[in-house]
PDB file of C-alpha atoms and ligand atoms in Angstrom:
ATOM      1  CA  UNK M   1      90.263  92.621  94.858  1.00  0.00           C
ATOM      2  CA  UNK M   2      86.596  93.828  96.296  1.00  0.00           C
ATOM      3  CA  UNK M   3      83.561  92.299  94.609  1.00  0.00           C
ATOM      4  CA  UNK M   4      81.323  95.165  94.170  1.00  0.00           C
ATOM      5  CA  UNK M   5      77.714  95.027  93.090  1.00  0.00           C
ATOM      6  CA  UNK M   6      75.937  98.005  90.960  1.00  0.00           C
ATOM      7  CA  UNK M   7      72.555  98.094  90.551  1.00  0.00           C
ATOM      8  CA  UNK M   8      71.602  99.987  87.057  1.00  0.00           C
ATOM      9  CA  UNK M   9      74.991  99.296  85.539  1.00  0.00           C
ATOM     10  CA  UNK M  10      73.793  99.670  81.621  1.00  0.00           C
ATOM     11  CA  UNK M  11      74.148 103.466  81.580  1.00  0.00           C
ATOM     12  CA  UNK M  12      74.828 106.893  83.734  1.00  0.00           C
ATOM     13  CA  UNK M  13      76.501 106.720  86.730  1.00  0.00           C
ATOM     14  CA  UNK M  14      76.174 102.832  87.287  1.00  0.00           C
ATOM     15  CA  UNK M  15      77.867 102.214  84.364  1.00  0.00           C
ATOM     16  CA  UNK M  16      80.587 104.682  85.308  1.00  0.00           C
ATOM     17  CA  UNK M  17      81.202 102.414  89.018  1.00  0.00           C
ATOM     18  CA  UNK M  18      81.305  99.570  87.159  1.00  0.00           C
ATOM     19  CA  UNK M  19      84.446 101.191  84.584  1.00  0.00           C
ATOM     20  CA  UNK M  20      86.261 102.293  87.565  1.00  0.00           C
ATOM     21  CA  UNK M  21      85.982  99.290  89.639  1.00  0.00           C
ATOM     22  CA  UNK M  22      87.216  97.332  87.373  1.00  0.00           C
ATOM     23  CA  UNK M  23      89.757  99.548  86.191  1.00  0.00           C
ATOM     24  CA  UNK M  24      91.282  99.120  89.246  1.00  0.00           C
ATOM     25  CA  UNK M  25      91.085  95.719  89.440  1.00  0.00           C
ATOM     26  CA  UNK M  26      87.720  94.947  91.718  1.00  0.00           C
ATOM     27  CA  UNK M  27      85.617  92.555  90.222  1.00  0.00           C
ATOM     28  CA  UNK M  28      82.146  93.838  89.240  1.00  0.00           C
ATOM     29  CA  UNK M  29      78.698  92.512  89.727  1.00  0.00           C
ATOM     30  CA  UNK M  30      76.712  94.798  87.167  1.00  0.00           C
ATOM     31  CA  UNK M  31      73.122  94.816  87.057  1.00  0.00           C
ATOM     32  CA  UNK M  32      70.984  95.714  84.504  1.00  0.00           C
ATOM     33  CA  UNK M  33      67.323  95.478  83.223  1.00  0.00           C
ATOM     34  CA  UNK M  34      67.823  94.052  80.401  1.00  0.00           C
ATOM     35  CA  UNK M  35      71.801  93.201  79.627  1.00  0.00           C
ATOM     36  CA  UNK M  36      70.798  92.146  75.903  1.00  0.00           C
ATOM     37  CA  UNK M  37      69.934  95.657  74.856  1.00  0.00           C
ATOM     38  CA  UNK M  38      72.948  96.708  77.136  1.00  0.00           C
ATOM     39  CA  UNK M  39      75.598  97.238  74.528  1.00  0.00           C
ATOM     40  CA  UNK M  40      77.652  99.721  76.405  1.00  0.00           C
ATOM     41  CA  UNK M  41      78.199  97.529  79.598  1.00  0.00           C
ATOM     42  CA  UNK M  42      78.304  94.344  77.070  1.00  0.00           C
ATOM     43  CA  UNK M  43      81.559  96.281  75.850  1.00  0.00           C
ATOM     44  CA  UNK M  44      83.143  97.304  78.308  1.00  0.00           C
ATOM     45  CA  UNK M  45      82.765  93.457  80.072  1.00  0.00           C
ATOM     46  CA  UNK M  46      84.692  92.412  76.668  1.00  0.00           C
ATOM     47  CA  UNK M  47      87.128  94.784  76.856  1.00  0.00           C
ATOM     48  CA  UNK M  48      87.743  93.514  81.154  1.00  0.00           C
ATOM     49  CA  UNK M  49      87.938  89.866  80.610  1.00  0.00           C
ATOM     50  CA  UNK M  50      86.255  88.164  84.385  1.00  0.00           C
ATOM     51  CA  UNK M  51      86.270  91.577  85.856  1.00  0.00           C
ATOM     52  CA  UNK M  52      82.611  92.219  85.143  1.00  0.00           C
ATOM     53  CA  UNK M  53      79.503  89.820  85.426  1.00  0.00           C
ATOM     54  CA  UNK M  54      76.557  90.884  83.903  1.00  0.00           C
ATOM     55  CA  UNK M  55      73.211  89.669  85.367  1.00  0.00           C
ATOM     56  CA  UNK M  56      69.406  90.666  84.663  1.00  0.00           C
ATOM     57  CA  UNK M  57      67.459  92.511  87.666  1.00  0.00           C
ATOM     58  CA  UNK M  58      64.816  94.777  87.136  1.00  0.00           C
ATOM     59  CA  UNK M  59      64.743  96.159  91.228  1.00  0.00           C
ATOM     60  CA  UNK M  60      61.108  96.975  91.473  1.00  0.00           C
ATOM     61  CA  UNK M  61      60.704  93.237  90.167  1.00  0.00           C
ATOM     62  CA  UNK M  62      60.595  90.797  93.301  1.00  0.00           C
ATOM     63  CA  UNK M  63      61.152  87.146  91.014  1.00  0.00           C
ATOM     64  CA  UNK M  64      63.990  89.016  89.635  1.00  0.00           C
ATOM     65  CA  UNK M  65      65.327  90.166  93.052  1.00  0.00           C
ATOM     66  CA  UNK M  66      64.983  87.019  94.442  1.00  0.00           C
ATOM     67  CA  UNK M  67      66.286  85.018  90.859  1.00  0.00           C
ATOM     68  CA  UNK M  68      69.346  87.125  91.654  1.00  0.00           C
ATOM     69  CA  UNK M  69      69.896  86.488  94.955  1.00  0.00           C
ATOM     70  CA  UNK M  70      69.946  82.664  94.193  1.00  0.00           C
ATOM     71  CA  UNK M  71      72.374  83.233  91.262  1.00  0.00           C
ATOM     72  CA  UNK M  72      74.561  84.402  94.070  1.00  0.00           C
ATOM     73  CA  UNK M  73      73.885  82.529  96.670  1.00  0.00           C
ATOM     74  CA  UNK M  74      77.172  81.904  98.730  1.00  0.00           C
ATOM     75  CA  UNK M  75      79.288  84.831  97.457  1.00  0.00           C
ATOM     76  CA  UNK M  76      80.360  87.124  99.343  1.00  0.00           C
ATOM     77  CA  UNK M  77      79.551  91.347  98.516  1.00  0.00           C
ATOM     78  CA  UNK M  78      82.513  93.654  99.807  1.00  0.00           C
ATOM     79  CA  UNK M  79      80.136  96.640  98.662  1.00  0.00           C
ATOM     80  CA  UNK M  80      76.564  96.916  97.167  1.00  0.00           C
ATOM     81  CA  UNK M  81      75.633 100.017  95.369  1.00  0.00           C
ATOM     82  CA  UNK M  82      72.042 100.593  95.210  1.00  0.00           C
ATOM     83  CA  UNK M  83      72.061 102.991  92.247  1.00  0.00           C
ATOM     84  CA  UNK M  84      68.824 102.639  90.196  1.00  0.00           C
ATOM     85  CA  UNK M  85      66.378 105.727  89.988  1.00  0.00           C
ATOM     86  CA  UNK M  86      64.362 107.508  87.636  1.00  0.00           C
ATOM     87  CA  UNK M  87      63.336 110.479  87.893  1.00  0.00           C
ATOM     88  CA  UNK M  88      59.548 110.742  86.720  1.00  0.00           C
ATOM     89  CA  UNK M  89      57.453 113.214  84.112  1.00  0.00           C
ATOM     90  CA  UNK M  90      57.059 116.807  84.243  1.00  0.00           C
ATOM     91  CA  UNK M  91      53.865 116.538  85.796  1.00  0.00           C
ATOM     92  CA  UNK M  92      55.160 116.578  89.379  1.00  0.00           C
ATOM     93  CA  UNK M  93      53.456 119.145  91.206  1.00  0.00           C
ATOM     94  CA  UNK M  94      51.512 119.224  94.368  1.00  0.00           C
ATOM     95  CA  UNK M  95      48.701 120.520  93.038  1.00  0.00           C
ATOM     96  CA  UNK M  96      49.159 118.901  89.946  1.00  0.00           C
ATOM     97  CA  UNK M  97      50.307 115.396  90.019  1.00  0.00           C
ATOM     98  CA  UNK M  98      50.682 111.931  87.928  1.00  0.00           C
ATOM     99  CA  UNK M  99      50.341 109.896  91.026  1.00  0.00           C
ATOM    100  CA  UNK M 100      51.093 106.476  88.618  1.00  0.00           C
ATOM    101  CA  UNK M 101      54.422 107.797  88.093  1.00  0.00           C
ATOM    102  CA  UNK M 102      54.714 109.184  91.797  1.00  0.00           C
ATOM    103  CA  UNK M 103      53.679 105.194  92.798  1.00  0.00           C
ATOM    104  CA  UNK M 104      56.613 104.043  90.365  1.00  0.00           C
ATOM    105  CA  UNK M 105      59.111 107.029  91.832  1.00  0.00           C
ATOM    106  CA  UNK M 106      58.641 105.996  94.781  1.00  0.00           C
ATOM    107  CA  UNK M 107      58.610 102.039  94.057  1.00  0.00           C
ATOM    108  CA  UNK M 108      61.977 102.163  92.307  1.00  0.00           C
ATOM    109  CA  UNK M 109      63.600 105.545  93.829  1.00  0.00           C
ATOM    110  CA  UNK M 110      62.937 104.221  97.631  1.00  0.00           C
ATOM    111  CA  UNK M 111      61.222 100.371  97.961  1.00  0.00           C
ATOM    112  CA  UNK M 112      63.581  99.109  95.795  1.00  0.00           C
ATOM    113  CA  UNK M 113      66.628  99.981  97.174  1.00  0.00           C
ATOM    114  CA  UNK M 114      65.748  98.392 100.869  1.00  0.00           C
ATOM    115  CA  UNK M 115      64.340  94.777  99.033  1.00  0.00           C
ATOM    116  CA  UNK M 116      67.474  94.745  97.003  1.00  0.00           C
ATOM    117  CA  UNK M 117      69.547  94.925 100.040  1.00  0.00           C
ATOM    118  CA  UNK M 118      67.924  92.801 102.005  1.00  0.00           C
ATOM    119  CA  UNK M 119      67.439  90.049  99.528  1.00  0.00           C
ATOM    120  CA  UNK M 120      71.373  90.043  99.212  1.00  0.00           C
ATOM    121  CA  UNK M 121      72.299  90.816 102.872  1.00  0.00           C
ATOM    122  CA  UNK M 122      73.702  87.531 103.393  1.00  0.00           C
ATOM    123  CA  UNK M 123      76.142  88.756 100.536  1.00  0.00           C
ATOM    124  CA  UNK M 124      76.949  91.102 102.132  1.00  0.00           C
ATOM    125  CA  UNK M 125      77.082  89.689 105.839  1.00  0.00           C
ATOM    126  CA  UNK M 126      79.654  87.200 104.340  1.00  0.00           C
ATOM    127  CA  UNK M 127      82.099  89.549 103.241  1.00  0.00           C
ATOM    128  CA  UNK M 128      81.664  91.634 106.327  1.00  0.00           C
ATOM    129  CA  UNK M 129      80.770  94.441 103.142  1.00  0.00           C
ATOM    130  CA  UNK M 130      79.977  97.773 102.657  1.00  0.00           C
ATOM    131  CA  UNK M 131      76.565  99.144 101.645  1.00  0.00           C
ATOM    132  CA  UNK M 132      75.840 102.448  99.507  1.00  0.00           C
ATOM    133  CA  UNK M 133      72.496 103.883  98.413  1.00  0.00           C
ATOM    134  CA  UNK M 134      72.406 106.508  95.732  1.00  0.00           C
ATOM    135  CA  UNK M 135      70.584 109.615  96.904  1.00  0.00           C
ATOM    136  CA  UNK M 136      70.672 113.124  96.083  1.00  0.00           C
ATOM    137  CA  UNK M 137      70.966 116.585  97.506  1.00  0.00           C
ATOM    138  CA  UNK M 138      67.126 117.690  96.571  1.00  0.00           C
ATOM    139  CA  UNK M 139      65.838 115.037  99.262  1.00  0.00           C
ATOM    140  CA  UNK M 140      67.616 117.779 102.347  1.00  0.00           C
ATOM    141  CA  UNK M 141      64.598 119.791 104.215  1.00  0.00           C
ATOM    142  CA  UNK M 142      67.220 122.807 103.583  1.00  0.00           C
ATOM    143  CA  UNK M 143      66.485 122.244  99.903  1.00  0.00           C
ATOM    144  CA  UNK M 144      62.804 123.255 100.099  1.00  0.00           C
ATOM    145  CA  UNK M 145      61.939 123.583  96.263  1.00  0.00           C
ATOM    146  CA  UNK M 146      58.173 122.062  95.364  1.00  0.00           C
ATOM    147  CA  UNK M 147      59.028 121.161  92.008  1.00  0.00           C
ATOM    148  CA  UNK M 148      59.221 117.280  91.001  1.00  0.00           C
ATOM    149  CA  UNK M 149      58.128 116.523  94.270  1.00  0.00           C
ATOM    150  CA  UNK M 150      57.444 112.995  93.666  1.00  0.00           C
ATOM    151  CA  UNK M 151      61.254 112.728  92.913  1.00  0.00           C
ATOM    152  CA  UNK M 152      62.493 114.255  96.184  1.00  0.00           C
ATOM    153  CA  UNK M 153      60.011 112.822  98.730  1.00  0.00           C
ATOM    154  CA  UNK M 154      61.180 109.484  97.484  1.00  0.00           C
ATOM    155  CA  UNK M 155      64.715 110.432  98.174  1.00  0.00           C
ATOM    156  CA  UNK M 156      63.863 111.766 101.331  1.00  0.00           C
ATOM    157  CA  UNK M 157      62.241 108.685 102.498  1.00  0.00           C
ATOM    158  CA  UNK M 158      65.396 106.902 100.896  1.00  0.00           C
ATOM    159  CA  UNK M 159      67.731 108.456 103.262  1.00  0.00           C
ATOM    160  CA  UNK M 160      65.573 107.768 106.578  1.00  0.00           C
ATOM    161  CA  UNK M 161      65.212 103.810 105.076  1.00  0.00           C
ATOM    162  CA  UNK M 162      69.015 103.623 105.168  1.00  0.00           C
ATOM    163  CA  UNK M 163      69.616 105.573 107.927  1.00  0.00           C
ATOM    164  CA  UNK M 164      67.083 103.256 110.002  1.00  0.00           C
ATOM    165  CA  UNK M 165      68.904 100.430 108.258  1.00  0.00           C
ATOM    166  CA  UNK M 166      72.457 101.946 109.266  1.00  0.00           C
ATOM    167  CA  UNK M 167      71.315 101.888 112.823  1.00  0.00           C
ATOM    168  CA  UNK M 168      69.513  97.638 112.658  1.00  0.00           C
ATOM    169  CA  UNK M 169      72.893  96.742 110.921  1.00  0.00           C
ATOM    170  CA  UNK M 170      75.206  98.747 113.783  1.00  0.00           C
ATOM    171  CA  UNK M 171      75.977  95.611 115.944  1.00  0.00           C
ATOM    172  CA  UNK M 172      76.538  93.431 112.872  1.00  0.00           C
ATOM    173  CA  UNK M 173      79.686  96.384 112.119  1.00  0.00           C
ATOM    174  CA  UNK M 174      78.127  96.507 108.602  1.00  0.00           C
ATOM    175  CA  UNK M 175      78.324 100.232 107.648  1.00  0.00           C
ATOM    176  CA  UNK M 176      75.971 102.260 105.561  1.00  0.00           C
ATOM    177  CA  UNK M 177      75.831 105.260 103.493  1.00  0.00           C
ATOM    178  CA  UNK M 178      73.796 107.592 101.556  1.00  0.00           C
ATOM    179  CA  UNK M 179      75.758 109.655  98.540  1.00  0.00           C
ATOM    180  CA  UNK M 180      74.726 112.169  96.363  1.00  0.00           C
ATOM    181  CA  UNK M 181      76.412 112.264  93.353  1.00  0.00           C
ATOM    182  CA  UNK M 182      75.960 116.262  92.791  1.00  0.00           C
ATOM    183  CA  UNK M 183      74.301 117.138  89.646  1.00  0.00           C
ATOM    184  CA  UNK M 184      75.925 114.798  86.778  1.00  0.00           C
ATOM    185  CA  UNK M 185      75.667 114.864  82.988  1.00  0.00           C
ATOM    186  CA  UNK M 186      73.932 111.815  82.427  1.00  0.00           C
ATOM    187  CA  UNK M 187      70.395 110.974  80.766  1.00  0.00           C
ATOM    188  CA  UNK M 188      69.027 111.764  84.070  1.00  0.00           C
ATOM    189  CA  UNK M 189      71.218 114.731  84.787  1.00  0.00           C
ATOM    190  CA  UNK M 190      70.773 116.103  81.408  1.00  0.00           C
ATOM    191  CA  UNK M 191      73.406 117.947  78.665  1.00  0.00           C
ATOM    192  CA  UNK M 192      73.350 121.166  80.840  1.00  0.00           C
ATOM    193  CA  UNK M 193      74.477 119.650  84.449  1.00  0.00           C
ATOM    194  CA  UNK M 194      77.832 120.778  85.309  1.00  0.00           C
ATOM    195  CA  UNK M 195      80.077 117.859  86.878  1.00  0.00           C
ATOM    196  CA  UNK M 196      81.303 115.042  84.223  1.00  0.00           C
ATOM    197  CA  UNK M 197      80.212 111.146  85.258  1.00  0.00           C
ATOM    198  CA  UNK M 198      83.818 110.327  85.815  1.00  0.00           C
ATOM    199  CA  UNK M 199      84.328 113.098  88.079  1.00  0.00           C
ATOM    200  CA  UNK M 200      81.429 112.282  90.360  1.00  0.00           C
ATOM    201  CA  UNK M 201      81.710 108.944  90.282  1.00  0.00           C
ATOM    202  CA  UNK M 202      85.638 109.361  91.198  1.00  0.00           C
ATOM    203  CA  UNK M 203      84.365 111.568  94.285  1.00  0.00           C
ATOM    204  CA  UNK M 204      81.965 108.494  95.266  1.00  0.00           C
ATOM    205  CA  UNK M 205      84.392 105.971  95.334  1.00  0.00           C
ATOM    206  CA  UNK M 206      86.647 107.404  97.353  1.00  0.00           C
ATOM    207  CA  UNK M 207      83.799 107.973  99.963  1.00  0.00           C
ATOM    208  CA  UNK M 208      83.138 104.241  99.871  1.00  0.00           C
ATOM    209  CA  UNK M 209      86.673 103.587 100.328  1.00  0.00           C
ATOM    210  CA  UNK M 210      86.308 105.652 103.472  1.00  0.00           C
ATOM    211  CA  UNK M 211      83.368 104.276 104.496  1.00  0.00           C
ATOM    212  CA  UNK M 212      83.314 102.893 107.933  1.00  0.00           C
ATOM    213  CA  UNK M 213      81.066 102.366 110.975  1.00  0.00           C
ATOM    214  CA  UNK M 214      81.975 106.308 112.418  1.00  0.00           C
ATOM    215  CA  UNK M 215      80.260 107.005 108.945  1.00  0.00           C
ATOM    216  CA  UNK M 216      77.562 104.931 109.031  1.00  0.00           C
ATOM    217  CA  UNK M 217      74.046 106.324 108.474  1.00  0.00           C
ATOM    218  CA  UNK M 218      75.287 109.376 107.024  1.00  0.00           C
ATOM    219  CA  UNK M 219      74.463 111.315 104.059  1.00  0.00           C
ATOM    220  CA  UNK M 220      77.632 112.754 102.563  1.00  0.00           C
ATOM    221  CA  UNK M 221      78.137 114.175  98.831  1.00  0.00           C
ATOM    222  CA  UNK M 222      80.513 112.730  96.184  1.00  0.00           C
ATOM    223  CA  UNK M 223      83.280 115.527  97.666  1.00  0.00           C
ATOM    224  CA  UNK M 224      82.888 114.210 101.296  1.00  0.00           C
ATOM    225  CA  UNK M 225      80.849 116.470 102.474  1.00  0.00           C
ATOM    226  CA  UNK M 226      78.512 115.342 105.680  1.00  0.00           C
ATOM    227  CA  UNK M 227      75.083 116.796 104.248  1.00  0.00           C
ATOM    228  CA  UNK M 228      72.647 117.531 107.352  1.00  0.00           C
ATOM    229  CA  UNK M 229      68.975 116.411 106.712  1.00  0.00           C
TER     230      UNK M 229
HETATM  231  N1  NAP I 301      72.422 112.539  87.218  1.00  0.00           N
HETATM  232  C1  NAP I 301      72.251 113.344  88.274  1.00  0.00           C
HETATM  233  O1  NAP I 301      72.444 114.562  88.189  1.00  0.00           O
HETATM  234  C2  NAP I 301      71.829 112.766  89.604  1.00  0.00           C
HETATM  235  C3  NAP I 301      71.749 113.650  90.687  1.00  0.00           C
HETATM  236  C4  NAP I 301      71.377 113.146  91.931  1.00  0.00           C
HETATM  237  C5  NAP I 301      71.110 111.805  92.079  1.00  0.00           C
HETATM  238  N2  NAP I 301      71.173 110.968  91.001  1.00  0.00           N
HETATM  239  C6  NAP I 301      70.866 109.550  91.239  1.00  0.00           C
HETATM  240  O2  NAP I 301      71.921 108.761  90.731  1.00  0.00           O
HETATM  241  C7  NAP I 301      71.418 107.476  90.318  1.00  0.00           C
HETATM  242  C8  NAP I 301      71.865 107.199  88.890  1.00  0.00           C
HETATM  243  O3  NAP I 301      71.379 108.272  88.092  1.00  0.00           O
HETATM  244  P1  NAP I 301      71.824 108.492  86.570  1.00  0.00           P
HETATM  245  O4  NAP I 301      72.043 109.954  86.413  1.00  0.00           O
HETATM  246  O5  NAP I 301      72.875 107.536  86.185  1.00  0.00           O
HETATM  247  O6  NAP I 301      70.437 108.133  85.841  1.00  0.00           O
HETATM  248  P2  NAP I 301      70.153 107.472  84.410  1.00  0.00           P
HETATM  249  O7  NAP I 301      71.231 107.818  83.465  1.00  0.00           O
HETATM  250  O8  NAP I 301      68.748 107.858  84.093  1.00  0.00           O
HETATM  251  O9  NAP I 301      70.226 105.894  84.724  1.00  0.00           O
HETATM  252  C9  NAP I 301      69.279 105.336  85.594  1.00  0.00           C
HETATM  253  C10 NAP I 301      69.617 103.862  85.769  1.00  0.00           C
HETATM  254  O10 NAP I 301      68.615 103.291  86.654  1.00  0.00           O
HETATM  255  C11 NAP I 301      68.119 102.131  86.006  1.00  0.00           C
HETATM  256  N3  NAP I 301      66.759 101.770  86.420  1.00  0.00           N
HETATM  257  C12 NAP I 301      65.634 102.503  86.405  1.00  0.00           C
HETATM  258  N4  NAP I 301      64.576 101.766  86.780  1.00  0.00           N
HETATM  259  C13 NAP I 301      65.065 100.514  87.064  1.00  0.00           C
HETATM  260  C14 NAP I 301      64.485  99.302  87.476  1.00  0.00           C
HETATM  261  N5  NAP I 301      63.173  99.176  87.719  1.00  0.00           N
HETATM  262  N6  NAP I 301      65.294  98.230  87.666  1.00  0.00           N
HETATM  263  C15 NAP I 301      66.623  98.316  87.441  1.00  0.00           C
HETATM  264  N7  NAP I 301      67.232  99.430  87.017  1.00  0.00           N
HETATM  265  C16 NAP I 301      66.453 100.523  86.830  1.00  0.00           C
HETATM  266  C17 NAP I 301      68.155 102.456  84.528  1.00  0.00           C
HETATM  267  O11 NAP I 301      67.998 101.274  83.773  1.00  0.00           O
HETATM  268  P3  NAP I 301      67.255 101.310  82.307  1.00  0.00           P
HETATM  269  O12 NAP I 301      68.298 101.751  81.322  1.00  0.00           O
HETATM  270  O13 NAP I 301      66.793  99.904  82.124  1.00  0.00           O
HETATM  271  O14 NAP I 301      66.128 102.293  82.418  1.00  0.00           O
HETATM  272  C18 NAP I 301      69.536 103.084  84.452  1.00  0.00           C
HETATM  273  O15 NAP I 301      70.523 102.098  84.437  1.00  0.00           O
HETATM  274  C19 NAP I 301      69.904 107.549  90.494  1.00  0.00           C
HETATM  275  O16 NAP I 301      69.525 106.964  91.714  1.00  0.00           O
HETATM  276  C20 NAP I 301      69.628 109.041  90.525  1.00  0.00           C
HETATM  277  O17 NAP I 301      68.427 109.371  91.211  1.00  0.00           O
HETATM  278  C21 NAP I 301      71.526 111.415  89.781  1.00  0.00           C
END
């Protein structure tokens, strides 16, 4: 049994880890930013009796990183999924832009992710873990598009964060990896995207499972693919 933490586990593809992982018997640290109003996750916790744990964390939030990091102070995190993003208004353009929401994008798409993990490193140091950040194939150079900029710059910088972390965590043998989930049917992915939650989420897990340090610092997509930059 793996103790995996998921950050944005109300809903989407967080919420999707955090049925799978305990479906097959991992026990599940879900995250959410506000578990009151989180009736899906509050379910499926009832329904896995001490598989799941839910606790309050808004990411972009530092008391709330840090309020978490006490709660678990001494436990040990065999994998940490950094999955919370949003994806920003229409208005997204480079010669048009909300640059409030571009601050936010890039607060919870790409600062977050790095405080989270670093506030719970010594989680994950203590179970010699695994750690996973949620990215997404319209942050790749090859995938040149200008639309919702603010959204892919902030993945973009995601990936070089990790990989930088990937390479400060190498002597510690604490891999890393960046996943993109391909283009998902969830609020985020919208009614029209092609691949079903389970099915990407499926694909992810088995690239955690997988991970190790000859994959650390890579980018890879939910069917294993090694994505280049
Ligand atoms: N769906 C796709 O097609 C797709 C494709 C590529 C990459 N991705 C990436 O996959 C990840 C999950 O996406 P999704 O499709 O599941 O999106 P989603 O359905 O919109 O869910 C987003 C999750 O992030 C959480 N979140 C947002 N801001 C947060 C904050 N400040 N603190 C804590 N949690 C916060 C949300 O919580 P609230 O409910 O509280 O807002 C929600 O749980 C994201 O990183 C996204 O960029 C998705």
């Amino acid at each position: 049994m793996a103790v995996i933490l998921v950050t944005g586990a109300n809903r989407g593809i967080g919420l999707e880890f955090t049925r799978q992982f305990a479906a097959r018997g991992d026990r599940v640290i879900a995250t959410a930013r506000e578990p009151e109003a989180a009736r899906e996750l509050r379910a499926l916790a009832a329904a896995h009796p001490g598989a799941i744990e839910i606790h309050a964390l808004d990411v972009v939030d530092g008391a709330s990183v840090a309020s978490l990091a006490r709660a678990l102070a001494g436990r040990g995190v065999d994998v940490l999924i950094n999955n919370s993003g949003v994806y920003g208004p229409d208005r997204q353009s480079t010669v048009d832009m909300d640059f409030d929401a571009f601050a936010e994008i890039l607060a919870v798409n790409t600062i977050a992710p790095l405080r989270v993990t670093q506030a719970l490193l010594a989680n994950v140091r203590a179970a010699r873990g695994k750690i996973v950040a949620i990215s997404s194939r319209v942050s790749l150079f090859a995938e040149a598009g200008s639309d919702d900029i603010a959204y892919r710059v902030s993945k973009t910088a995601l990936n070089r964060v990790f990989q930088a972390l990937a390479k400060d965590l190498m002597p510690e043998g604490l891999p890393v990896l960046m996943l993109t989930p391909g283009w998902v049917r969830t609020d985020m992915g919208g009614p029209e995207a092609p691949l079903a939650v389970d099915d990407s989420v499926r694909g992810m897990i088995a690239q955690i499972d997988a991970l190790d340090m000859t994959r650390s610092g890579q980018l890879r997509s939910m069917r294993g693919e090694l994505l280049p930059w």
